[in-house]
Coordinates of C-alpha atoms in Angstrom, one line a residue:
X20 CA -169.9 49.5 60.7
X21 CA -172.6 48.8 58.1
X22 CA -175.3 46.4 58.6
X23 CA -175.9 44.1 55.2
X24 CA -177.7 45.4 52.7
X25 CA -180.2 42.5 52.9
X26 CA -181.3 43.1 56.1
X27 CA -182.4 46.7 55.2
X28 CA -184.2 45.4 51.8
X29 CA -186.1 42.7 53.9
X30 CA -187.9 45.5 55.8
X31 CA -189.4 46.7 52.7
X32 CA -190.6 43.0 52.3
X33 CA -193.1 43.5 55.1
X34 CA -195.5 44.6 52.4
X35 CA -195.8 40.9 51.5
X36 CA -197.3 40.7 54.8
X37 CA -200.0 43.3 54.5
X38 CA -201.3 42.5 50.9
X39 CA -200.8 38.6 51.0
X40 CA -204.5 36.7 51.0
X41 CA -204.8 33.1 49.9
X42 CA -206.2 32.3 46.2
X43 CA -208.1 29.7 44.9
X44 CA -206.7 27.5 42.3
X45 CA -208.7 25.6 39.2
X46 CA -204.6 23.1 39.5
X47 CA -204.2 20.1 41.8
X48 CA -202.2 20.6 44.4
X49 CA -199.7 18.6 45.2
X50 CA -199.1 18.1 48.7
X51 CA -196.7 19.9 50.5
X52 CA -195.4 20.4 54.2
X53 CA -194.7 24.4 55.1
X54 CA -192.0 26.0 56.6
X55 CA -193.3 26.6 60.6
X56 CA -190.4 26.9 62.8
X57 CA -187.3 28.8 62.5
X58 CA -184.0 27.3 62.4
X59 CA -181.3 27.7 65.0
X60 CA -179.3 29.9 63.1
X61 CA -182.8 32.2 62.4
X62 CA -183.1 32.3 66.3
X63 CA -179.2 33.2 66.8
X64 CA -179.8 36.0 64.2
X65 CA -182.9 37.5 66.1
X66 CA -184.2 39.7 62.6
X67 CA -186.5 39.5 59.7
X68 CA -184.9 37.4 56.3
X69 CA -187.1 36.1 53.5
X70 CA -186.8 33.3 54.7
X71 CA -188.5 34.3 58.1
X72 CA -190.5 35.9 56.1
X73 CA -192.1 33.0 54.2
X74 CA -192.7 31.1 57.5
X75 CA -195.3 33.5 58.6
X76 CA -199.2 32.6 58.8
X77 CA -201.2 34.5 56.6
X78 CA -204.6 34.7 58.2
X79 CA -207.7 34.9 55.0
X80 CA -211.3 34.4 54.5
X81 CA -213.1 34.8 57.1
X82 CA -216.5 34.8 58.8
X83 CA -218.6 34.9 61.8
X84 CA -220.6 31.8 63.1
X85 CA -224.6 32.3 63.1
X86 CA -224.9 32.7 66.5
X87 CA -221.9 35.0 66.8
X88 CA -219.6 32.8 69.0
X89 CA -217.1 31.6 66.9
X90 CA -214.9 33.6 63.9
X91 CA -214.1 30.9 61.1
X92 CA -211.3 31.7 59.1
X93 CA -208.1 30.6 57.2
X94 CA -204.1 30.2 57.3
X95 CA -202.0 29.9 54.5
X96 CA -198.3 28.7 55.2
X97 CA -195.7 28.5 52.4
X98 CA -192.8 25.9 52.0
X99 CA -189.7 27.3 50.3
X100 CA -188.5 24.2 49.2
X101 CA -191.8 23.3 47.1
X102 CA -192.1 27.3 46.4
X103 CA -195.9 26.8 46.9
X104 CA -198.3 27.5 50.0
X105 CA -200.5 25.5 51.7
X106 CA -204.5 27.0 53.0
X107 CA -206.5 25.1 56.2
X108 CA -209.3 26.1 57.8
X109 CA -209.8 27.3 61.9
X110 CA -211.6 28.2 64.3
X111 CA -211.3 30.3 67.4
X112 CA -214.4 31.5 69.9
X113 CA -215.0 35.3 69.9
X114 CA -214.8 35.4 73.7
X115 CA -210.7 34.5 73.3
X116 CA -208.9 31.0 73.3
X117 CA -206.8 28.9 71.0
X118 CA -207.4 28.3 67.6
X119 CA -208.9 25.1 66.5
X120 CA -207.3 23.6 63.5
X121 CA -210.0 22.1 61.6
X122 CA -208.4 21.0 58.1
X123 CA -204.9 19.8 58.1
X124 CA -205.1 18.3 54.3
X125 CA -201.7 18.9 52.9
X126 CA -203.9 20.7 49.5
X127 CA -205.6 23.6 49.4
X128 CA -208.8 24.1 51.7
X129 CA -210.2 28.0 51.5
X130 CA -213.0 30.5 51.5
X131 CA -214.7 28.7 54.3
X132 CA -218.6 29.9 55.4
X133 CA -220.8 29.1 58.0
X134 CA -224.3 26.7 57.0
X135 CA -226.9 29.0 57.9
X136 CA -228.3 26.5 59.8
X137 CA -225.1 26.3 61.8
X138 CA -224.7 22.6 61.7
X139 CA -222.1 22.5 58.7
X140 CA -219.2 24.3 57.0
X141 CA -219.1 24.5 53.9
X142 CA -215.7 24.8 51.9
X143 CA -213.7 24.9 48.7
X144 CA -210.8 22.4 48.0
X145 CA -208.7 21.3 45.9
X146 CA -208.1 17.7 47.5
X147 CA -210.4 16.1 44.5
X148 CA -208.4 17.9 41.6
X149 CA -210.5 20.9 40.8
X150 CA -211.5 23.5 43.0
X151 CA -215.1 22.0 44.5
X152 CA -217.6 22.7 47.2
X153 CA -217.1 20.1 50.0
X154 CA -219.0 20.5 53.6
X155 CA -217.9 19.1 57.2
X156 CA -218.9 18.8 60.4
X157 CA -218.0 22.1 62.9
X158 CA -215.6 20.5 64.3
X159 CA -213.2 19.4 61.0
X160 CA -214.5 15.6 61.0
X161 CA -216.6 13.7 57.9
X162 CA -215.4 16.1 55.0
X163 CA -217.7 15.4 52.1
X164 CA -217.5 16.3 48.5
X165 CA -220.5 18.5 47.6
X166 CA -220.1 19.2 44.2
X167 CA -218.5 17.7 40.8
X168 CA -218.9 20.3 38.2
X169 CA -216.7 20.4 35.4
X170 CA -213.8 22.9 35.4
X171 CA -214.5 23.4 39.2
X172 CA -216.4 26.9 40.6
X173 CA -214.2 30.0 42.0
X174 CA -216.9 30.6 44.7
X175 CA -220.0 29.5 46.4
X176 CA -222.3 31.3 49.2
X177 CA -225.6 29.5 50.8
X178 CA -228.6 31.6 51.0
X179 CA -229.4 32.9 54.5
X180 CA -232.9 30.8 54.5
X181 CA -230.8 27.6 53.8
X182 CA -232.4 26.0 50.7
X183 CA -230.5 27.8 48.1
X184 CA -227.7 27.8 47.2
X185 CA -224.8 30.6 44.4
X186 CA -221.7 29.5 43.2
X187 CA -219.5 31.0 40.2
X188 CA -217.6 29.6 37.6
X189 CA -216.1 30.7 34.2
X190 CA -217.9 30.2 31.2
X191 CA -216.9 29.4 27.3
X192 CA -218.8 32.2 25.8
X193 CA -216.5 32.9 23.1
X194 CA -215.1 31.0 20.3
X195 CA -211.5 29.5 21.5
X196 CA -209.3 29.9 18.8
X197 CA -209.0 25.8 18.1
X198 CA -212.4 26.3 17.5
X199 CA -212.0 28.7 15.0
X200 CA -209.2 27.3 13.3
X201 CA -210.2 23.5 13.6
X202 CA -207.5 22.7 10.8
X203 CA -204.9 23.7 13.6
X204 CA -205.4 21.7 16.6
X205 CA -202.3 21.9 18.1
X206 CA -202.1 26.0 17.8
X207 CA -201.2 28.1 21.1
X208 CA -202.0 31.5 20.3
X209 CA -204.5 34.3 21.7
X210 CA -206.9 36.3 19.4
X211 CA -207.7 39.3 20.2
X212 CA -210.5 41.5 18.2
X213 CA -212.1 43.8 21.5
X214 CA -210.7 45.5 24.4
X215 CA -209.8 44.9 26.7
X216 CA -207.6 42.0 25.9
X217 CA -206.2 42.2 29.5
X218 CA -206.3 44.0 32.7
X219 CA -203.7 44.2 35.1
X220 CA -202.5 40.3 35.1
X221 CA -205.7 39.0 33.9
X222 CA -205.9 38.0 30.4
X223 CA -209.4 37.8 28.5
X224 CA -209.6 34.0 26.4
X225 CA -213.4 34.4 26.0
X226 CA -214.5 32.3 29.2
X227 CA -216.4 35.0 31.8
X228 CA -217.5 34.1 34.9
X229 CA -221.1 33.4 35.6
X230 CA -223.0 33.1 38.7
X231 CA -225.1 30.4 38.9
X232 CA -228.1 29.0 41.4
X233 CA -229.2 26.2 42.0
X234 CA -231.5 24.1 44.7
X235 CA -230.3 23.2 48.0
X236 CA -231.0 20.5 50.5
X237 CA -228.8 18.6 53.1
X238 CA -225.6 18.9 51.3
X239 CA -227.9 17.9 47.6
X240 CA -227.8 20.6 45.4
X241 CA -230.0 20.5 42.3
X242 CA -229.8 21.9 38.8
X243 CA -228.3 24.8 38.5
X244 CA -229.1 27.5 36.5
X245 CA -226.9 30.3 34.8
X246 CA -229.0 34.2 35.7
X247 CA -226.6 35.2 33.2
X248 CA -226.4 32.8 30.3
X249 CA -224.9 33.9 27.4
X250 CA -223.7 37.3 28.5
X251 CA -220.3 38.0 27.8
X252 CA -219.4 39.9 31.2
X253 CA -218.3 38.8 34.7
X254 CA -219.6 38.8 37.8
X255 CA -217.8 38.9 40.3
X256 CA -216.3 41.7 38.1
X257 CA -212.7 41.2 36.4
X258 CA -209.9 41.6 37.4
X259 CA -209.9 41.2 41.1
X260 CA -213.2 38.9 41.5
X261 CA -214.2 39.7 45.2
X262 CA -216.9 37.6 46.4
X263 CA -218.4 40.8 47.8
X264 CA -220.0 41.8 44.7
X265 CA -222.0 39.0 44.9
X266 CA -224.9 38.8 47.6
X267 CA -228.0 37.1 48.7
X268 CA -231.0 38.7 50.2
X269 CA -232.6 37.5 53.6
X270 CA -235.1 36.2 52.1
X271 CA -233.1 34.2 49.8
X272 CA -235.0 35.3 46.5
X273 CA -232.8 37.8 45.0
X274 CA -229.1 38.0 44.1
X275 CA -227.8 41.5 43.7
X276 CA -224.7 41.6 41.9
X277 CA -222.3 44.3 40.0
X278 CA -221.5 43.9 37.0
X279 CA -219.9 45.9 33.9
X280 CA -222.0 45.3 30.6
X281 CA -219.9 47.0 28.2
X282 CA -217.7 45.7 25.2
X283 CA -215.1 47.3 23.4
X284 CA -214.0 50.8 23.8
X285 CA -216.7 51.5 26.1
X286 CA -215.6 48.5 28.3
X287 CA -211.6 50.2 28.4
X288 CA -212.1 53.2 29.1
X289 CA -215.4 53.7 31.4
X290 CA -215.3 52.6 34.8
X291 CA -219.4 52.1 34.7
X292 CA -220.4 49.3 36.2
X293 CA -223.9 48.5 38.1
X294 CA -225.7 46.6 40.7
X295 CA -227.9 44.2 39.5
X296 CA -230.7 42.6 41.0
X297 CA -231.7 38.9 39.7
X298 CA -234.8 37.7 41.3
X299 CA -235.0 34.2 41.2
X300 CA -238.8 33.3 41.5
X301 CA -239.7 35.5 38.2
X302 CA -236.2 35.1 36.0
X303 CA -235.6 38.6 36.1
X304 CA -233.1 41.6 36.4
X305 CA -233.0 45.0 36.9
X306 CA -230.7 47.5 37.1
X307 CA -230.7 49.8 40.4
X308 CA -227.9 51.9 39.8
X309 CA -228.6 52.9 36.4
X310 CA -228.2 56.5 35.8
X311 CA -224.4 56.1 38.1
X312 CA -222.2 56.9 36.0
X313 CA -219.4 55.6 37.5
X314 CA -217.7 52.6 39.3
X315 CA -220.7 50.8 41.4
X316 CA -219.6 47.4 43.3
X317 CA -219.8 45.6 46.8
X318 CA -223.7 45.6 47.8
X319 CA -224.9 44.8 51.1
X320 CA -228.5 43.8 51.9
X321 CA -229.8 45.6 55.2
X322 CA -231.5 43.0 57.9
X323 CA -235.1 43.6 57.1
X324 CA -233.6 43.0 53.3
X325 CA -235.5 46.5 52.1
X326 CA -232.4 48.5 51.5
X327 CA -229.2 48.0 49.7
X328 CA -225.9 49.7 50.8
X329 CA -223.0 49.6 48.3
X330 CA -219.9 51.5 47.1
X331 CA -219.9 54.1 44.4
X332 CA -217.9 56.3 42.2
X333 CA -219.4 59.3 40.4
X334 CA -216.8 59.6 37.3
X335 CA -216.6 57.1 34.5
X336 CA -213.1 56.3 33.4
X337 CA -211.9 57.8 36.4
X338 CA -210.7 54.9 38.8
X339 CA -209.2 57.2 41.5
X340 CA -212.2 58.6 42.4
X341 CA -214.0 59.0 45.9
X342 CA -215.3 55.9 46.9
X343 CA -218.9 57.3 48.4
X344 CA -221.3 55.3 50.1
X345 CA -225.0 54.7 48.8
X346 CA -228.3 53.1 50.5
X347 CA -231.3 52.7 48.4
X348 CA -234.6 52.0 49.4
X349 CA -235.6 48.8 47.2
X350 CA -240.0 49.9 47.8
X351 CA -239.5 53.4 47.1
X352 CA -236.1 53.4 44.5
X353 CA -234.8 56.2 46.6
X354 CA -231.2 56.8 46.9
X355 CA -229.1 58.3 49.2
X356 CA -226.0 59.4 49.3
X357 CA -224.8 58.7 53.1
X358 CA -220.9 59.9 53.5
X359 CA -221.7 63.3 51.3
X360 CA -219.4 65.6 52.6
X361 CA -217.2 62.9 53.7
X362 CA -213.4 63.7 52.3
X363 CA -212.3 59.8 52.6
X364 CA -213.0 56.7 50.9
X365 CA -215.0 54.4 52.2
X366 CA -214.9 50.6 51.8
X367 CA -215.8 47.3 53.3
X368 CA -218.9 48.1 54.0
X369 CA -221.7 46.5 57.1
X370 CA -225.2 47.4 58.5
X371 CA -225.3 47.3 62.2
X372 CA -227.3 44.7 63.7
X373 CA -230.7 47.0 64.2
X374 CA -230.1 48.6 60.3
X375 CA -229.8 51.9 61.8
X376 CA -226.4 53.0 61.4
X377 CA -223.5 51.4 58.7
X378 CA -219.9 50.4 59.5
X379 CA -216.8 50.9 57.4
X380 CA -213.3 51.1 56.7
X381 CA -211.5 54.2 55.7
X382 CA -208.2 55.1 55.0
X383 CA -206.8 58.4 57.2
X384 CA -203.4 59.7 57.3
X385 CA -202.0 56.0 55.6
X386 CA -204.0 54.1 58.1
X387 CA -207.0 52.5 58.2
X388 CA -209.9 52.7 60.9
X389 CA -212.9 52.2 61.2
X390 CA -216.3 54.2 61.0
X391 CA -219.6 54.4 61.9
X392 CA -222.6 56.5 60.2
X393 CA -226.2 56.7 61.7
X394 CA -228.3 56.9 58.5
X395 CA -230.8 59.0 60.1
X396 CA -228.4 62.1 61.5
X397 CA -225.5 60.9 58.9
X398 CA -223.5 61.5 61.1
X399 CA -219.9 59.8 60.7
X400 CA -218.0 58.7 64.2
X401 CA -214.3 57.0 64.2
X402 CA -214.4 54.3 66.2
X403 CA -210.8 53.0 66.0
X404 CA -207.2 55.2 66.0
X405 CA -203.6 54.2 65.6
X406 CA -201.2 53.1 63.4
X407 CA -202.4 50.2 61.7
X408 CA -205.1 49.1 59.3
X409 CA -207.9 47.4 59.6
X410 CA -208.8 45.5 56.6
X411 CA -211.8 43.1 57.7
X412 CA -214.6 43.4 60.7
X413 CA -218.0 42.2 61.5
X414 CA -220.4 43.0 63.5
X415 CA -221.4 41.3 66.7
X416 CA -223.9 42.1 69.2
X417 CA -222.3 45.0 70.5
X418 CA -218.9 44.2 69.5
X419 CA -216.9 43.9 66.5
X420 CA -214.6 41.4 65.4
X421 CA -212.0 42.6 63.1
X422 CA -208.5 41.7 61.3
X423 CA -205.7 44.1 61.8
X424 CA -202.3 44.5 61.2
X425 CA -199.2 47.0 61.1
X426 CA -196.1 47.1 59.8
X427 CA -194.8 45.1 62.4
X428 CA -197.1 42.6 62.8
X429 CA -198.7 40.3 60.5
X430 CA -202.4 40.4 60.2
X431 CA -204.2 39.2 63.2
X432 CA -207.7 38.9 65.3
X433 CA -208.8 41.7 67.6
X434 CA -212.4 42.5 69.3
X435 CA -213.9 46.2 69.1
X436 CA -216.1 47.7 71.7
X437 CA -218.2 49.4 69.1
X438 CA -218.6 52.3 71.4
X439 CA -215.1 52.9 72.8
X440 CA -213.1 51.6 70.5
X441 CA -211.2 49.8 72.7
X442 CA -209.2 46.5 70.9
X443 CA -208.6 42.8 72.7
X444 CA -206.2 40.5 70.7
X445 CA -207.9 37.5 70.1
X446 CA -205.0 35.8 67.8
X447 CA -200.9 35.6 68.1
X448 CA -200.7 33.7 65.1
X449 CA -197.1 34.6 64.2
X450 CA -196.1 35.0 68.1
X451 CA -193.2 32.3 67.6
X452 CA -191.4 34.2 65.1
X453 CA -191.7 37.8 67.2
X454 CA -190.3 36.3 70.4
X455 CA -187.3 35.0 68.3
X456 CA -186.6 38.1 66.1
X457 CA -186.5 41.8 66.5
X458 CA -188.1 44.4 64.5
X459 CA -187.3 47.9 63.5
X460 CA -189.0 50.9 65.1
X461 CA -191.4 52.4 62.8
X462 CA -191.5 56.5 62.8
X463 CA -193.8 59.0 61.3
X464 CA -193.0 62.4 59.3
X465 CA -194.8 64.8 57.3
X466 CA -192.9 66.6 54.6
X467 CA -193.2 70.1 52.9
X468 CA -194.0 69.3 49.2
X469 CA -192.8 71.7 45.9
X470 CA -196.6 72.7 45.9
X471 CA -196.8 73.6 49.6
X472 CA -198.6 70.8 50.7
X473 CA -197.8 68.6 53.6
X474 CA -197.0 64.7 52.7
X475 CA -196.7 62.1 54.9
X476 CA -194.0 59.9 54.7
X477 CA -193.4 56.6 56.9
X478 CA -189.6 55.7 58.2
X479 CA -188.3 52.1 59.4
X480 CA -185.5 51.8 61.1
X481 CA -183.5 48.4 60.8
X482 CA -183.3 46.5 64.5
X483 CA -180.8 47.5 66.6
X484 CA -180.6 51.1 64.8
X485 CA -177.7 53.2 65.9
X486 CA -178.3 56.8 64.9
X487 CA -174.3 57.4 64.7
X488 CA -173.8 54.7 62.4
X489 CA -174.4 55.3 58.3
X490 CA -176.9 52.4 56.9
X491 CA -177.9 51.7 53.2
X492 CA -181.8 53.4 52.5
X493 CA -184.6 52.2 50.2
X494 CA -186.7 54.3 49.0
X495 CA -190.2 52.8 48.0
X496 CA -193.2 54.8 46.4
X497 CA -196.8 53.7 45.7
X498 CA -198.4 53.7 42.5
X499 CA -202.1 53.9 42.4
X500 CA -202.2 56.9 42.2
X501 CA -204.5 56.7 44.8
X502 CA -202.9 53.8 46.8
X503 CA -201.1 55.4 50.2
X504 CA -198.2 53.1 51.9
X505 CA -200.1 52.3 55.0

């Protein structure tokens, strides 16, 4: 007896569940009701169909409450029949609990943060039309429209001291080709005279996104100005925008930000971008990575705000390359180069609460856990193990809160002990699908390659697997190159 074919290609469709975050959108939304429950027939069925599939939170942005207590974060759910998902904001305390929905707006409501004061949350939605800044109360009542800036803004973050505030948005630098041709208003074409023209799925049409500043004071934000008018580059960087290229300082006077300022050939084929350093009081901006060659992004102020952590390649034009980890100390200019030696990437980068030691993420044997380095001994300690990634933490007096998922479960909350290692589940987001459906037994096994080298391949096994029985197989491999199925 063969199991259908479906069944089998569905498990591949877990991948959806590991890579899915919610977007920001610059369209209305329309308003929508998601798929939650599953039907009787899903329930008789007990196994994983697209359609189960599709009715699984997605947990996204997320972040910690000023006084540590509470983890702020989002879910997007998905309706088949409108073929469109729908983001709300929660909140859950760090000691365990249920999860307090605190938007239940049938549009879009993401990429939530804390006031540093504590008393607000600021938000974008699209319940206005654009994608604007609103702020409400901390526990979901009197949502209030902050902002009304034309074309909406991608991303906002307050300044730790509370009377500033960033947000980003794209720009018209470049001639639109109406504008060009003015005798042909109603043309709908793209014109394309530098590379690159487009990267991945984004397409260049001579807007850029800018990071602007501006006053802020009780939800009243004041004239903003562009620190990087008229410059024809991004920031965050094209094509995948994270908002962790973009950070304030403590003290809420400088913005450090990467950025790739090249055009044309250079821009294609280098990988060479910078972290830059706008400081706000004196209108200016320096370069602190200059020299670095290669790919330079995600900067993290330390506490005392007098040393910058961040991410860095060594080889231009080479975007598999090691992902090392940098400080600098912003008196001195001294750099260092902290996981030298260290035969792993390292990513998603945090300073511990006393700026002694930095945590991160980093992939191992198609998993990923989580490290620590003391930047005094550099010496590098695993704090987590087992198969799963963890794709988000941060820190929290002692303990970490951090997202995790595996290729049976969806991504979800867990707490750290920063010394042990040992995990809590703080969510079970998805735990009405998983006591309704059964999921195939995943298995590890390393295999001899032509060149002699040891590869490690993951299997899953459909549910109910009967090891006398013949089943259809899918074979999936990741591109990258330097991307590992994990």
């Amino acid at each position: 007896m063969k199991i259908n074919l479906k069944t089998v290609v569905t498990m591949a469709l877990l991948a959806t569940l590991w890579s899915c975050q919610e977007t920001g959108t610059d369209q209305k939304s329309e308003p929508i009701t998601p798929d939650v429950e599953l039907t009787a027939e899903e329930i008789t069925n007990g196994v994983l169909t697209p359609e189960v599939l599709w009715k699984f939170g997605r947990i996204g942005s997320t972040q910690l409450s000023p006084d540590v207590q509470s983890v702020l974060f989002t879910i997007t759910r998905f309706s088949m029949e409108a073929n469109k998902g729908v983001t709300n904001i929660f909140t859950i305390p760090v000691v365990g609990g249920e999860p307090q929905e605190l938007t239940t707006n049938k549009t879009n409501d993401f990429s939530p943060q804390w006031r540093p004061d504590g008393a607000k949350i600021g938000f974008l939605s699209t319940r206005s039309g654009d994608t604007q800044l609103w702020e409400m109360n901390t526990d979901g009542t009197n949502p209030t429209q902050i902002t009304k800036i034309e074309g909406g803004i991608s991303s906002f973050a307050y300044a730790p001291t509370g009377d500033r505030i960033l947000y980003t948005k794209n720009v018209q630098i470049e001639k639109t080709p109406t504008e060009l041709h003015p005798d042909m208003p109603k043309v709908n074409v793209r014109i394309s005279d530098n590379m690159m023209y487009r990267h991945w799925n984004y397409w260049r049409d001579g807007s850029f996104r800018h990071i602007f500043v501006a006053s802020y004071t009780d939800g009243k934000i004041g004239e903003a100005k562009d620190i990087m008018e008229g410059e024809a580059w991004d920031s965050p960087m094209s094509p995948h925008f994270s908002d962790d290229d973009v950070v304030w300082s403590p003290c809420g006077k400088i913005i450090a930000y990467a950025c790739k300022k090249m055009h044309g050939k250079d821009l294609a084929v280098s990988t060479n971008s910078d972290i830059y350093l706008y400081h706000i009081e004196d209108n200016l901006t320096e370069n602190i990575t200059e020299g670095m060659m290669g790919y330079d992004q995600h900067p993290v102020f330390s506490p005392d705000g007098k040393r910058i952590a961040w991410l860095s390649m060594e080889t231009p034009g080479y975007e598999s390359d090691l992902s090392r980890l940098f400080t600098i100390d912003l008196e001195t200019g001294q750099r260092k180069y902290v996981t030298k030696g260290f035969d792993q990437n390292a990513d998603n980068v945090a300073w511990s609460s006393c700026g002694s030691s930095l945590i991160f993420i980093s992939g191992i044997n198609a998993t990923q856990q989580i490290y620590r380095v003391s930047l005094e001994s550099s010496e590098i300690k695993k704090i987590t193990d087992g198969w799963h990634n963890y794709t988000w933490f941060a820190p929290a007096k002692g303990t970490l809160v951090a997202q995790k998922m595996t290729m049976s479960m969806a991504t979800e909350f867990f707490t750290i002990n920063s010394e042990t290692g040992e995990e809590k589940q703080l969510t079970h987001i998805n735990k009405h699908i998983y006591d309704n459906i059964k999921m195939g037994e995943v298995t590890q096994r390393w295999i001899k390659t032509t060149d002699g080298k040891q590869m490690l391949v993951w299997v899953i096994l459909p549910p109910n697997f009967d090891e006398t029985k013949q089943y259809p197989t899918l074979l999936y491999c990741q591109g990258g190159p330097q991307s590992t199925v994990s």
